Amino acid sequence: MTATTRQAPAAAAPNGTAAQTVLSPSTERPGHAPGPSAGAADAGSRRRWWQRRGASVTVCSVLLAVSVAGHALLPGLPGRLSSLAETLLPWSALAVPVLVAAALLRRARVAAALALVVPAVAWLATFGGALADKTSPGGDLTLVSHNVNQDNPDPGGTVRSLLAARADVLALEELSPATAPAYEQALAEAYPYHFYEGTVGLWSVHPLSDARAVPIMPWTRAMRATVDAPGGPLAVYVAHLPSVRVGPSGFTAGARDEALGLLVSEVRAEPVRRVVVLGDLNGSTDDRALRPLTDRLVSAQAGAGAGFGFTWPARLPVVRIDQILLGGVRAASAWTLPATASDHLPVAARIHLSPDPAPR
């Protein structure tokens, strides 16, 4: 005999109608409002989400601080991107207000404070000295260097601006066969001694000797001469290192770095103990690729300037790639000159010529 199962009738409600079946929260139908316990769970989940967001801002702040303060110790990135990052490193300060705003939007007040304080302290420890005015009076010799731009539409105006600086030694880069004779003629009265070859040249109020091209590339983009300066000889190098680009493969600075290595070899072998390197190095002194040179020579701007002394592009400079580097002499002051028709700003430094130091 087969057993049959009957469904129990629904209990009658007090008004005589059948009672509705009560569903638990786990089986609640869509469209019904959640109960109190579900709302509390959602609120706790949102709080945890906000907290995680605050933690991410804090982590980013610490990473930024480490990257700024310890950039020289960090491993190199593929595609020479470390050089690119270090070239633009002073602008890392712009990330601080972004991190603070992100933390405030997430109502993470502690993260906002850390985002402000930690990277700011690291930035000031690294670059605070550059903001101070380190210039001092005096000096024995004024140096000026300028990438005049081979497509300069106003060489005459550029010369007038450079003459106003009253430099004792003037280095020019990016000369061309068409413009070099014009600069030579325009500067002849103020500078009785000069030498140029290829795209670089040197003009001086003091006698020059041992002037020659320095082979760092297939065509001449560097030279060297001895200036008969007060107190003894001064070896002056003028260089224009190859340009760099940012492309799909990264920071294309291989040609620049190779030419830099050849220039460093010449400077290391230099018999004169007082050395100056002037020119467009297509890299900042923070760039690790320039360390073989900057470990040996001191930036005039870093030692005796006021501010970063950005030089390129001239209309709105964001980086200093035009350098005056010193060895065996000391800068009294360093500055940038007013813009010319070139896309670079000229750079200048006043240096003390102490007696020729002992051999290194």
mmCIF file of C-alpha atoms in Angstrom:
data_model
loop_
_atom_site.group_PDB
_atom_site.id
_atom_site.type_symbol
_atom_site.label_atom_id
_atom_site.label_comp_id
_atom_site.label_asym_id
_atom_site.label_seq_id
_atom_site.Cartn_x
_atom_site.Cartn_y
_atom_site.Cartn_z
ATOM 1 C CA MET A 1 0.000 0.000 0.000
ATOM 2 C CA THR A 2 1.434 3.311 -1.020
ATOM 3 C CA ALA A 3 1.747 6.105 1.564
ATOM 4 C CA THR A 4 0.671 9.563 0.579
ATOM 5 C CA THR A 5 1.962 12.806 2.040
ATOM 6 C CA ARG A 6 -0.393 15.658 2.575
ATOM 7 C CA GLN A 7 0.649 19.288 2.951
ATOM 8 C CA ALA A 8 -0.522 20.723 6.236
ATOM 9 C CA PRO A 9 -2.896 23.600 5.790
ATOM 10 C CA ALA A 10 -1.658 27.015 6.613
ATOM 11 C CA ALA A 11 -2.577 28.232 10.069
ATOM 12 C CA ALA A 12 -5.398 30.647 10.085
ATOM 13 C CA ALA A 13 -4.681 34.205 10.956
ATOM 14 C CA PRO A 14 -6.769 35.935 13.606
ATOM 15 C CA ASN A 15 -8.913 37.557 10.912
ATOM 16 C CA GLY A 16 -9.614 34.175 9.359
ATOM 17 C CA THR A 17 -7.266 34.433 6.373
ATOM 18 C CA ALA A 18 -4.331 32.161 5.749
ATOM 19 C CA ALA A 19 -1.045 33.329 7.294
ATOM 20 C CA GLN A 20 1.861 34.238 5.040
ATOM 21 C CA THR A 21 4.966 32.101 5.201
ATOM 22 C CA VAL A 22 7.855 33.965 6.944
ATOM 23 C CA LEU A 23 11.132 33.812 5.066
ATOM 24 C CA SER A 24 14.510 33.952 6.795
ATOM 25 C CA PRO A 25 17.077 36.592 5.678
ATOM 26 C CA SER A 26 18.971 33.960 3.751
ATOM 27 C CA THR A 27 15.949 33.199 1.606
ATOM 28 C CA GLU A 28 14.564 36.691 1.296
ATOM 29 C CA ARG A 29 13.164 37.489 -2.099
ATOM 30 C CA PRO A 30 14.848 40.158 -4.288
ATOM 31 C CA GLY A 31 13.502 43.649 -3.892
ATOM 32 C CA HIS A 32 12.807 43.374 -0.176
ATOM 33 C CA ALA A 33 14.746 45.695 2.150
ATOM 34 C CA PRO A 34 17.567 44.014 4.140
ATOM 35 C CA GLY A 35 17.174 43.526 7.810
ATOM 36 C CA PRO A 36 19.145 45.330 10.517
ATOM 37 C CA SER A 37 21.886 42.706 10.664
ATOM 38 C CA ALA A 38 22.522 42.944 6.900
ATOM 39 C CA GLY A 39 22.756 46.744 7.088
ATOM 40 C CA ALA A 40 25.320 46.548 9.878
ATOM 41 C CA ALA A 41 27.359 44.060 7.862
ATOM 42 C CA ASP A 42 27.305 46.365 4.813
ATOM 43 C CA ALA A 43 28.377 49.343 6.934
ATOM 44 C CA GLY A 44 31.279 47.361 8.375
ATOM 45 C CA SER A 45 32.291 46.267 4.881
ATOM 46 C CA ARG A 46 32.293 49.893 3.700
ATOM 47 C CA ARG A 47 34.446 50.947 6.661
ATOM 48 C CA ARG A 48 36.941 48.210 5.896
ATOM 49 C CA TRP A 49 36.980 49.332 2.238
ATOM 50 C CA TRP A 50 37.753 52.922 3.262
ATOM 51 C CA GLN A 51 40.476 51.691 5.630
ATOM 52 C CA ARG A 52 42.067 49.660 2.866
ATOM 53 C CA ARG A 53 41.999 52.755 0.665
ATOM 54 C CA GLY A 54 43.773 54.759 3.365
ATOM 55 C CA ALA A 55 46.377 52.037 3.709
ATOM 56 C CA SER A 56 47.059 52.111 -0.032
ATOM 57 C CA VAL A 57 47.676 55.876 0.097
ATOM 58 C CA THR A 58 50.058 55.379 3.018
ATOM 59 C CA VAL A 59 51.974 52.690 1.127
ATOM 60 C CA CYS A 60 52.233 54.950 -1.943
ATOM 61 C CA SER A 61 53.508 57.799 0.252
ATOM 62 C CA VAL A 62 56.229 55.645 1.770
ATOM 63 C CA LEU A 63 57.262 54.316 -1.648
ATOM 64 C CA LEU A 64 57.466 57.868 -2.988
ATOM 65 C CA ALA A 65 59.628 58.960 -0.061
ATOM 66 C CA VAL A 66 61.981 56.004 -0.489
ATOM 67 C CA SER A 67 62.216 56.591 -4.246
ATOM 68 C CA VAL A 68 63.142 60.252 -3.745
ATOM 69 C CA ALA A 69 65.546 59.944 -0.816
ATOM 70 C CA GLY A 70 67.169 56.700 -1.928
ATOM 71 C CA HIS A 71 66.937 56.948 -5.704
ATOM 72 C CA ALA A 72 70.684 56.524 -6.115
ATOM 73 C CA LEU A 73 70.576 53.176 -4.289
ATOM 74 C CA LEU A 74 67.605 51.712 -6.132
ATOM 75 C CA PRO A 75 68.235 49.169 -8.906
ATOM 76 C CA GLY A 76 67.993 50.325 -12.484
ATOM 77 C CA LEU A 77 64.720 49.928 -14.332
ATOM 78 C CA PRO A 78 64.491 48.338 -17.789
ATOM 79 C CA GLY A 79 64.877 50.669 -20.743
ATOM 80 C CA ARG A 80 66.976 53.148 -18.704
ATOM 81 C CA LEU A 81 63.763 54.446 -17.158
ATOM 82 C CA SER A 82 65.667 55.105 -13.920
ATOM 83 C CA SER A 83 67.635 57.811 -15.736
ATOM 84 C CA LEU A 84 64.410 59.368 -16.990
ATOM 85 C CA ALA A 85 62.845 59.291 -13.514
ATOM 86 C CA GLU A 86 65.938 60.841 -11.931
ATOM 87 C CA THR A 87 66.068 63.557 -14.570
ATOM 88 C CA LEU A 88 62.542 64.620 -13.567
ATOM 89 C CA LEU A 89 62.979 63.807 -9.859
ATOM 90 C CA PRO A 90 62.519 67.374 -8.535
ATOM 91 C CA TRP A 91 58.982 67.314 -9.941
ATOM 92 C CA SER A 92 58.097 64.361 -7.698
ATOM 93 C CA ALA A 93 56.840 66.985 -5.237
ATOM 94 C CA LEU A 94 53.724 67.287 -7.406
ATOM 95 C CA ALA A 95 52.675 63.809 -6.272
ATOM 96 C CA VAL A 96 52.307 64.945 -2.650
ATOM 97 C CA PRO A 97 49.103 67.028 -3.035
ATOM 98 C CA VAL A 98 47.630 64.228 -5.175
ATOM 99 C CA LEU A 99 48.212 61.692 -2.406
ATOM 100 C CA VAL A 100 46.858 64.047 0.256
ATOM 101 C CA ALA A 101 43.719 64.720 -1.780
ATOM 102 C CA ALA A 102 43.203 60.980 -2.342
ATOM 103 C CA ALA A 103 43.443 60.316 1.391
ATOM 104 C CA LEU A 104 41.041 63.146 2.271
ATOM 105 C CA LEU A 105 38.488 61.930 -0.254
ATOM 106 C CA ARG A 106 38.596 58.584 1.509
ATOM 107 C CA ARG A 107 38.275 60.278 4.894
ATOM 108 C CA ALA A 108 41.583 58.752 5.927
ATOM 109 C CA ARG A 109 42.988 61.587 8.013
ATOM 110 C CA VAL A 110 46.009 59.671 9.293
ATOM 111 C CA ALA A 111 46.900 58.621 5.740
ATOM 112 C CA ALA A 112 46.509 62.240 4.610
ATOM 113 C CA ALA A 113 48.940 63.409 7.286
ATOM 114 C CA LEU A 114 51.442 60.723 6.339
ATOM 115 C CA ALA A 115 51.027 61.519 2.644
ATOM 116 C CA LEU A 116 51.961 65.119 3.408
ATOM 117 C CA VAL A 117 54.745 64.678 5.942
ATOM 118 C CA VAL A 118 56.676 61.584 4.837
ATOM 119 C CA PRO A 119 57.303 62.455 1.134
ATOM 120 C CA ALA A 120 57.743 66.148 1.965
ATOM 121 C CA VAL A 121 60.488 65.381 4.482
ATOM 122 C CA ALA A 122 62.225 63.072 1.993
ATOM 123 C CA TRP A 123 61.958 65.676 -0.771
ATOM 124 C CA LEU A 124 63.307 68.479 1.396
ATOM 125 C CA ALA A 125 66.163 66.284 2.607
ATOM 126 C CA THR A 126 67.090 65.600 -1.014
ATOM 127 C CA PHE A 127 66.397 68.932 -2.692
ATOM 128 C CA GLY A 128 66.028 71.472 0.098
ATOM 129 C CA GLY A 129 69.627 72.577 -0.354
ATOM 130 C CA ALA A 130 68.973 73.408 -3.992
ATOM 131 C CA LEU A 131 66.306 75.915 -3.003
ATOM 132 C CA ALA A 132 68.667 77.892 -0.763
ATOM 133 C CA ASP A 133 70.632 80.804 -2.187
ATOM 134 C CA LYS A 134 74.275 79.682 -2.008
ATOM 135 C CA THR A 135 75.729 82.513 -4.089
ATOM 136 C CA SER A 136 78.555 84.593 -2.673
ATOM 137 C CA PRO A 137 80.457 87.631 -3.912
ATOM 138 C CA GLY A 138 83.845 87.499 -5.501
ATOM 139 C CA GLY A 139 85.430 85.118 -7.930
ATOM 140 C CA ASP A 140 88.217 85.378 -10.461
ATOM 141 C CA LEU A 141 86.699 84.143 -13.704
ATOM 142 C CA THR A 142 83.219 84.121 -15.268
ATOM 143 C CA LEU A 143 82.218 81.116 -17.345
ATOM 144 C CA VAL A 144 79.227 81.011 -19.711
ATOM 145 C CA SER A 145 77.911 78.108 -21.748
ATOM 146 C CA HIS A 146 75.076 78.174 -24.259
ATOM 147 C CA ASN A 147 73.494 75.763 -26.704
ATOM 148 C CA VAL A 148 72.694 78.375 -29.331
ATOM 149 C CA ASN A 149 70.466 76.041 -31.427
ATOM 150 C CA GLN A 150 71.585 75.425 -34.998
ATOM 151 C CA ASP A 151 68.212 76.749 -36.215
ATOM 152 C CA ASN A 152 68.489 79.929 -34.166
ATOM 153 C CA PRO A 153 66.556 82.611 -36.101
ATOM 154 C CA ASP A 154 68.424 85.500 -34.433
ATOM 155 C CA PRO A 155 72.156 84.778 -33.968
ATOM 156 C CA GLY A 156 72.869 88.513 -33.713
ATOM 157 C CA GLY A 157 70.483 88.944 -30.813
ATOM 158 C CA THR A 158 71.944 85.867 -29.131
ATOM 159 C CA VAL A 159 75.451 87.321 -29.409
ATOM 160 C CA ARG A 160 74.336 90.651 -27.925
ATOM 161 C CA SER A 161 72.757 88.854 -24.978
ATOM 162 C CA LEU A 162 75.891 86.772 -24.379
ATOM 163 C CA LEU A 163 78.184 89.789 -24.591
ATOM 164 C CA ALA A 164 76.139 91.467 -21.871
ATOM 165 C CA ALA A 165 77.161 88.669 -19.494
ATOM 166 C CA ARG A 166 80.827 89.777 -19.791
ATOM 167 C CA ALA A 167 82.134 86.225 -19.613
ATOM 168 C CA ASP A 168 85.874 85.579 -19.526
ATOM 169 C CA VAL A 169 85.366 82.158 -21.092
ATOM 170 C CA LEU A 170 82.404 81.475 -23.390
ATOM 171 C CA ALA A 171 81.449 78.025 -24.675
ATOM 172 C CA LEU A 172 78.950 77.530 -27.515
ATOM 173 C CA GLU A 173 77.272 74.325 -28.616
ATOM 174 C CA GLU A 174 75.220 73.395 -31.668
ATOM 175 C CA LEU A 175 77.149 75.555 -34.078
ATOM 176 C CA SER A 176 76.710 74.812 -37.754
ATOM 177 C CA PRO A 177 78.858 75.486 -40.839
ATOM 178 C CA ALA A 178 76.472 78.327 -41.668
ATOM 179 C CA THR A 179 76.417 80.000 -38.236
ATOM 180 C CA ALA A 180 79.898 79.368 -36.811
ATOM 181 C CA PRO A 181 81.633 82.038 -38.970
ATOM 182 C CA ALA A 182 78.935 84.552 -37.988
ATOM 183 C CA TYR A 183 79.538 83.913 -34.285
ATOM 184 C CA GLU A 184 83.281 84.061 -34.852
ATOM 185 C CA GLN A 185 83.008 87.476 -36.468
ATOM 186 C CA ALA A 186 80.532 88.894 -33.948
ATOM 187 C CA LEU A 187 82.618 87.788 -30.953
ATOM 188 C CA ALA A 188 86.046 88.668 -32.344
ATOM 189 C CA GLU A 189 86.342 92.107 -30.733
ATOM 190 C CA ALA A 190 85.458 90.949 -27.225
ATOM 191 C CA TYR A 191 87.323 87.619 -27.408
ATOM 192 C CA PRO A 192 90.722 87.698 -29.087
ATOM 193 C CA TYR A 193 91.277 83.963 -28.548
ATOM 194 C CA HIS A 194 88.990 81.273 -29.821
ATOM 195 C CA PHE A 195 88.813 77.770 -31.221
ATOM 196 C CA TYR A 196 85.900 75.922 -32.761
ATOM 197 C CA GLU A 197 85.479 72.693 -34.630
ATOM 198 C CA GLY A 198 82.365 70.843 -35.662
ATOM 199 C CA THR A 199 79.438 71.962 -33.533
ATOM 200 C CA VAL A 200 81.340 73.280 -30.483
ATOM 201 C CA GLY A 201 83.552 76.294 -29.833
ATOM 202 C CA LEU A 202 85.362 78.214 -27.105
ATOM 203 C CA TRP A 203 85.992 81.979 -26.884
ATOM 204 C CA SER A 204 88.306 83.476 -24.244
ATOM 205 C CA VAL A 205 89.800 86.759 -23.090
ATOM 206 C CA HIS A 206 92.865 84.765 -22.005
ATOM 207 C CA PRO A 207 95.219 82.921 -24.359
ATOM 208 C CA LEU A 208 94.337 79.394 -25.413
ATOM 209 C CA SER A 209 96.700 76.512 -26.094
ATOM 210 C CA ASP A 210 96.541 72.785 -26.801
ATOM 211 C CA ALA A 211 93.114 73.220 -28.388
ATOM 212 C CA ARG A 212 91.823 70.105 -30.110
ATOM 213 C CA ALA A 213 88.696 68.139 -30.889
ATOM 214 C CA VAL A 214 87.748 65.356 -28.484
ATOM 215 C CA PRO A 215 86.489 62.238 -30.277
ATOM 216 C CA ILE A 216 83.281 61.211 -28.525
ATOM 217 C CA MET A 217 81.201 60.725 -31.693
ATOM 218 C CA PRO A 218 81.800 60.183 -35.413
ATOM 219 C CA TRP A 219 81.538 63.969 -35.903
ATOM 220 C CA THR A 220 82.956 66.631 -33.600
ATOM 221 C CA ARG A 221 80.705 67.462 -30.645
ATOM 222 C CA ALA A 222 83.397 67.984 -28.008
ATOM 223 C CA MET A 223 86.650 69.897 -27.686
ATOM 224 C CA ARG A 224 89.329 70.717 -25.156
ATOM 225 C CA ALA A 225 91.661 73.695 -24.669
ATOM 226 C CA THR A 226 93.969 75.042 -22.004
ATOM 227 C CA VAL A 227 93.125 78.563 -20.835
ATOM 228 C CA ASP A 228 96.100 80.575 -19.557
ATOM 229 C CA ALA A 229 94.068 81.770 -16.576
ATOM 230 C CA PRO A 230 95.304 83.791 -13.598
ATOM 231 C CA GLY A 231 97.183 81.558 -11.207
ATOM 232 C CA GLY A 232 97.913 78.847 -13.740
ATOM 233 C CA PRO A 233 96.410 76.754 -16.530
ATOM 234 C CA LEU A 234 92.759 75.759 -16.639
ATOM 235 C CA ALA A 235 91.655 72.826 -18.814
ATOM 236 C CA VAL A 236 88.280 73.569 -20.380
ATOM 237 C CA TYR A 237 86.137 70.948 -22.093
ATOM 238 C CA VAL A 238 83.129 71.876 -24.206
ATOM 239 C CA ALA A 239 80.735 69.028 -24.945
ATOM 240 C CA HIS A 240 77.366 68.415 -26.514
ATOM 241 C CA LEU A 241 76.311 64.850 -25.745
ATOM 242 C CA PRO A 242 73.785 63.092 -28.013
ATOM 243 C CA SER A 243 70.112 63.771 -27.510
ATOM 244 C CA VAL A 244 67.829 61.416 -25.604
ATOM 245 C CA ARG A 245 64.288 60.354 -26.454
ATOM 246 C CA VAL A 246 61.393 58.610 -24.776
ATOM 247 C CA GLY A 247 60.012 55.865 -27.000
ATOM 248 C CA PRO A 248 58.395 52.424 -26.971
ATOM 249 C CA SER A 249 61.666 50.826 -25.881
ATOM 250 C CA GLY A 250 62.090 53.209 -22.956
ATOM 251 C CA PHE A 251 64.568 56.034 -22.465
ATOM 252 C CA THR A 252 66.816 55.913 -25.536
ATOM 253 C CA ALA A 253 69.992 57.263 -23.976
ATOM 254 C CA GLY A 254 72.468 54.653 -25.202
ATOM 255 C CA ALA A 255 74.321 56.991 -27.587
ATOM 256 C CA ARG A 256 74.540 59.670 -24.907
ATOM 257 C CA ASP A 257 75.916 57.238 -22.341
ATOM 258 C CA GLU A 258 78.481 55.882 -24.778
ATOM 259 C CA ALA A 259 79.716 59.380 -25.670
ATOM 260 C CA LEU A 260 79.783 60.265 -21.972
ATOM 261 C CA GLY A 261 82.081 57.319 -21.300
ATOM 262 C CA LEU A 262 84.549 58.597 -23.899
ATOM 263 C CA LEU A 263 84.403 62.111 -22.430
ATOM 264 C CA VAL A 264 85.021 60.759 -18.913
ATOM 265 C CA SER A 265 88.083 58.873 -20.170
ATOM 266 C CA GLU A 266 89.513 62.123 -21.540
ATOM 267 C CA VAL A 267 88.830 63.997 -18.303
ATOM 268 C CA ARG A 268 90.415 61.256 -16.206
ATOM 269 C CA ALA A 269 93.554 61.392 -18.326
ATOM 270 C CA GLU A 270 93.724 65.221 -18.182
ATOM 271 C CA PRO A 271 97.192 66.330 -16.957
ATOM 272 C CA VAL A 272 96.022 69.804 -15.873
ATOM 273 C CA ARG A 273 94.677 69.706 -12.329
ATOM 274 C CA ARG A 274 92.086 72.470 -12.704
ATOM 275 C CA VAL A 275 89.319 71.255 -14.991
ATOM 276 C CA VAL A 276 86.010 72.679 -16.192
ATOM 277 C CA VAL A 277 83.419 70.859 -18.302
ATOM 278 C CA LEU A 278 80.890 73.113 -20.029
ATOM 279 C CA GLY A 279 78.049 72.168 -22.289
ATOM 280 C CA ASP A 280 74.761 70.512 -23.059
ATOM 281 C CA LEU A 281 75.042 67.063 -21.468
ATOM 282 C CA ASN A 282 71.433 66.090 -22.171
ATOM 283 C CA GLY A 283 71.071 64.903 -18.591
ATOM 284 C CA SER A 284 70.666 66.298 -15.099
ATOM 285 C CA THR A 285 73.221 65.817 -12.360
ATOM 286 C CA ASP A 286 70.690 63.564 -10.586
ATOM 287 C CA ASP A 287 70.779 61.132 -13.510
ATOM 288 C CA ARG A 288 72.722 58.023 -12.490
ATOM 289 C CA ALA A 289 74.143 57.745 -16.010
ATOM 290 C CA LEU A 290 76.162 60.943 -15.415
ATOM 291 C CA ARG A 291 77.739 59.667 -12.195
ATOM 292 C CA PRO A 292 81.096 58.780 -13.788
ATOM 293 C CA LEU A 293 81.432 62.518 -14.436
ATOM 294 C CA THR A 294 79.552 64.010 -11.478
ATOM 295 C CA ASP A 295 81.418 61.792 -9.002
ATOM 296 C CA ARG A 296 84.605 63.462 -10.217
ATOM 297 C CA LEU A 297 83.425 67.030 -10.818
ATOM 298 C CA VAL A 298 81.103 69.332 -8.875
ATOM 299 C CA SER A 299 78.112 71.145 -10.352
ATOM 300 C CA ALA A 300 78.539 74.923 -10.080
ATOM 301 C CA GLN A 301 74.761 75.313 -9.772
ATOM 302 C CA ALA A 302 74.508 72.774 -6.953
ATOM 303 C CA GLY A 303 77.428 74.313 -5.079
ATOM 304 C CA ALA A 304 76.797 78.028 -5.574
ATOM 305 C CA GLY A 305 73.441 78.572 -7.232
ATOM 306 C CA ALA A 306 69.966 79.559 -6.088
ATOM 307 C CA GLY A 307 67.219 77.150 -7.074
ATOM 308 C CA PHE A 308 67.397 74.363 -9.615
ATOM 309 C CA GLY A 309 68.557 76.507 -12.534
ATOM 310 C CA PHE A 310 66.409 74.695 -15.090
ATOM 311 C CA THR A 311 67.492 75.386 -18.670
ATOM 312 C CA TRP A 312 65.262 73.434 -21.069
ATOM 313 C CA PRO A 313 62.982 74.138 -22.820
ATOM 314 C CA ALA A 314 63.690 77.849 -22.648
ATOM 315 C CA ARG A 315 60.038 78.938 -22.733
ATOM 316 C CA LEU A 316 59.118 76.837 -19.703
ATOM 317 C CA PRO A 317 62.222 75.112 -18.284
ATOM 318 C CA VAL A 318 61.569 71.846 -16.457
ATOM 319 C CA VAL A 319 65.036 70.299 -16.303
ATOM 320 C CA ARG A 320 68.670 71.393 -16.165
ATOM 321 C CA ILE A 321 70.607 69.630 -18.905
ATOM 322 C CA ASP A 322 73.126 72.432 -19.551
ATOM 323 C CA GLN A 323 75.950 72.115 -17.059
ATOM 324 C CA ILE A 324 79.050 73.773 -15.652
ATOM 325 C CA LEU A 325 81.091 71.140 -13.794
ATOM 326 C CA LEU A 326 84.226 71.995 -11.839
ATOM 327 C CA GLY A 327 87.295 70.176 -10.614
ATOM 328 C CA GLY A 328 90.137 71.812 -8.674
ATOM 329 C CA VAL A 329 88.320 75.167 -8.617
ATOM 330 C CA ARG A 330 85.388 76.446 -6.558
ATOM 331 C CA ALA A 331 82.248 78.269 -7.655
ATOM 332 C CA ALA A 332 81.329 81.558 -6.008
ATOM 333 C CA SER A 333 77.989 81.871 -7.786
ATOM 334 C CA ALA A 334 75.992 80.262 -10.562
ATOM 335 C CA TRP A 335 72.886 81.356 -12.449
ATOM 336 C CA THR A 336 70.964 81.174 -15.719
ATOM 337 C CA LEU A 337 71.028 84.045 -18.189
ATOM 338 C CA PRO A 338 67.979 85.568 -19.937
ATOM 339 C CA ALA A 339 66.471 83.623 -22.804
ATOM 340 C CA THR A 340 67.787 84.104 -26.317
ATOM 341 C CA ALA A 341 66.284 82.847 -29.574
ATOM 342 C CA SER A 342 67.559 79.367 -28.679
ATOM 343 C CA ASP A 343 65.490 76.616 -27.075
ATOM 344 C CA HIS A 344 68.029 76.443 -24.204
ATOM 345 C CA LEU A 345 68.817 79.030 -21.547
ATOM 346 C CA PRO A 346 72.490 80.030 -21.182
ATOM 347 C CA VAL A 347 74.204 79.095 -17.915
ATOM 348 C CA ALA A 348 76.887 81.064 -16.075
ATOM 349 C CA ALA A 349 79.191 80.685 -13.088
ATOM 350 C CA ARG A 350 81.748 82.828 -11.327
ATOM 351 C CA ILE A 351 84.640 80.737 -9.997
ATOM 352 C CA HIS A 352 87.550 81.167 -7.633
ATOM 353 C CA LEU A 353 90.887 80.257 -9.182
ATOM 354 C CA SER A 354 92.937 78.975 -6.283
ATOM 355 C CA PRO A 355 96.524 77.838 -6.917
ATOM 356 C CA ASP A 356 96.834 74.649 -8.895
ATOM 357 C CA PRO A 357 95.949 71.889 -6.398
ATOM 358 C CA ALA A 358 98.098 68.891 -5.639
ATOM 359 C CA PRO A 359 97.811 65.908 -7.981
ATOM 360 C CA ARG A 360 94.779 63.726 -7.393
#
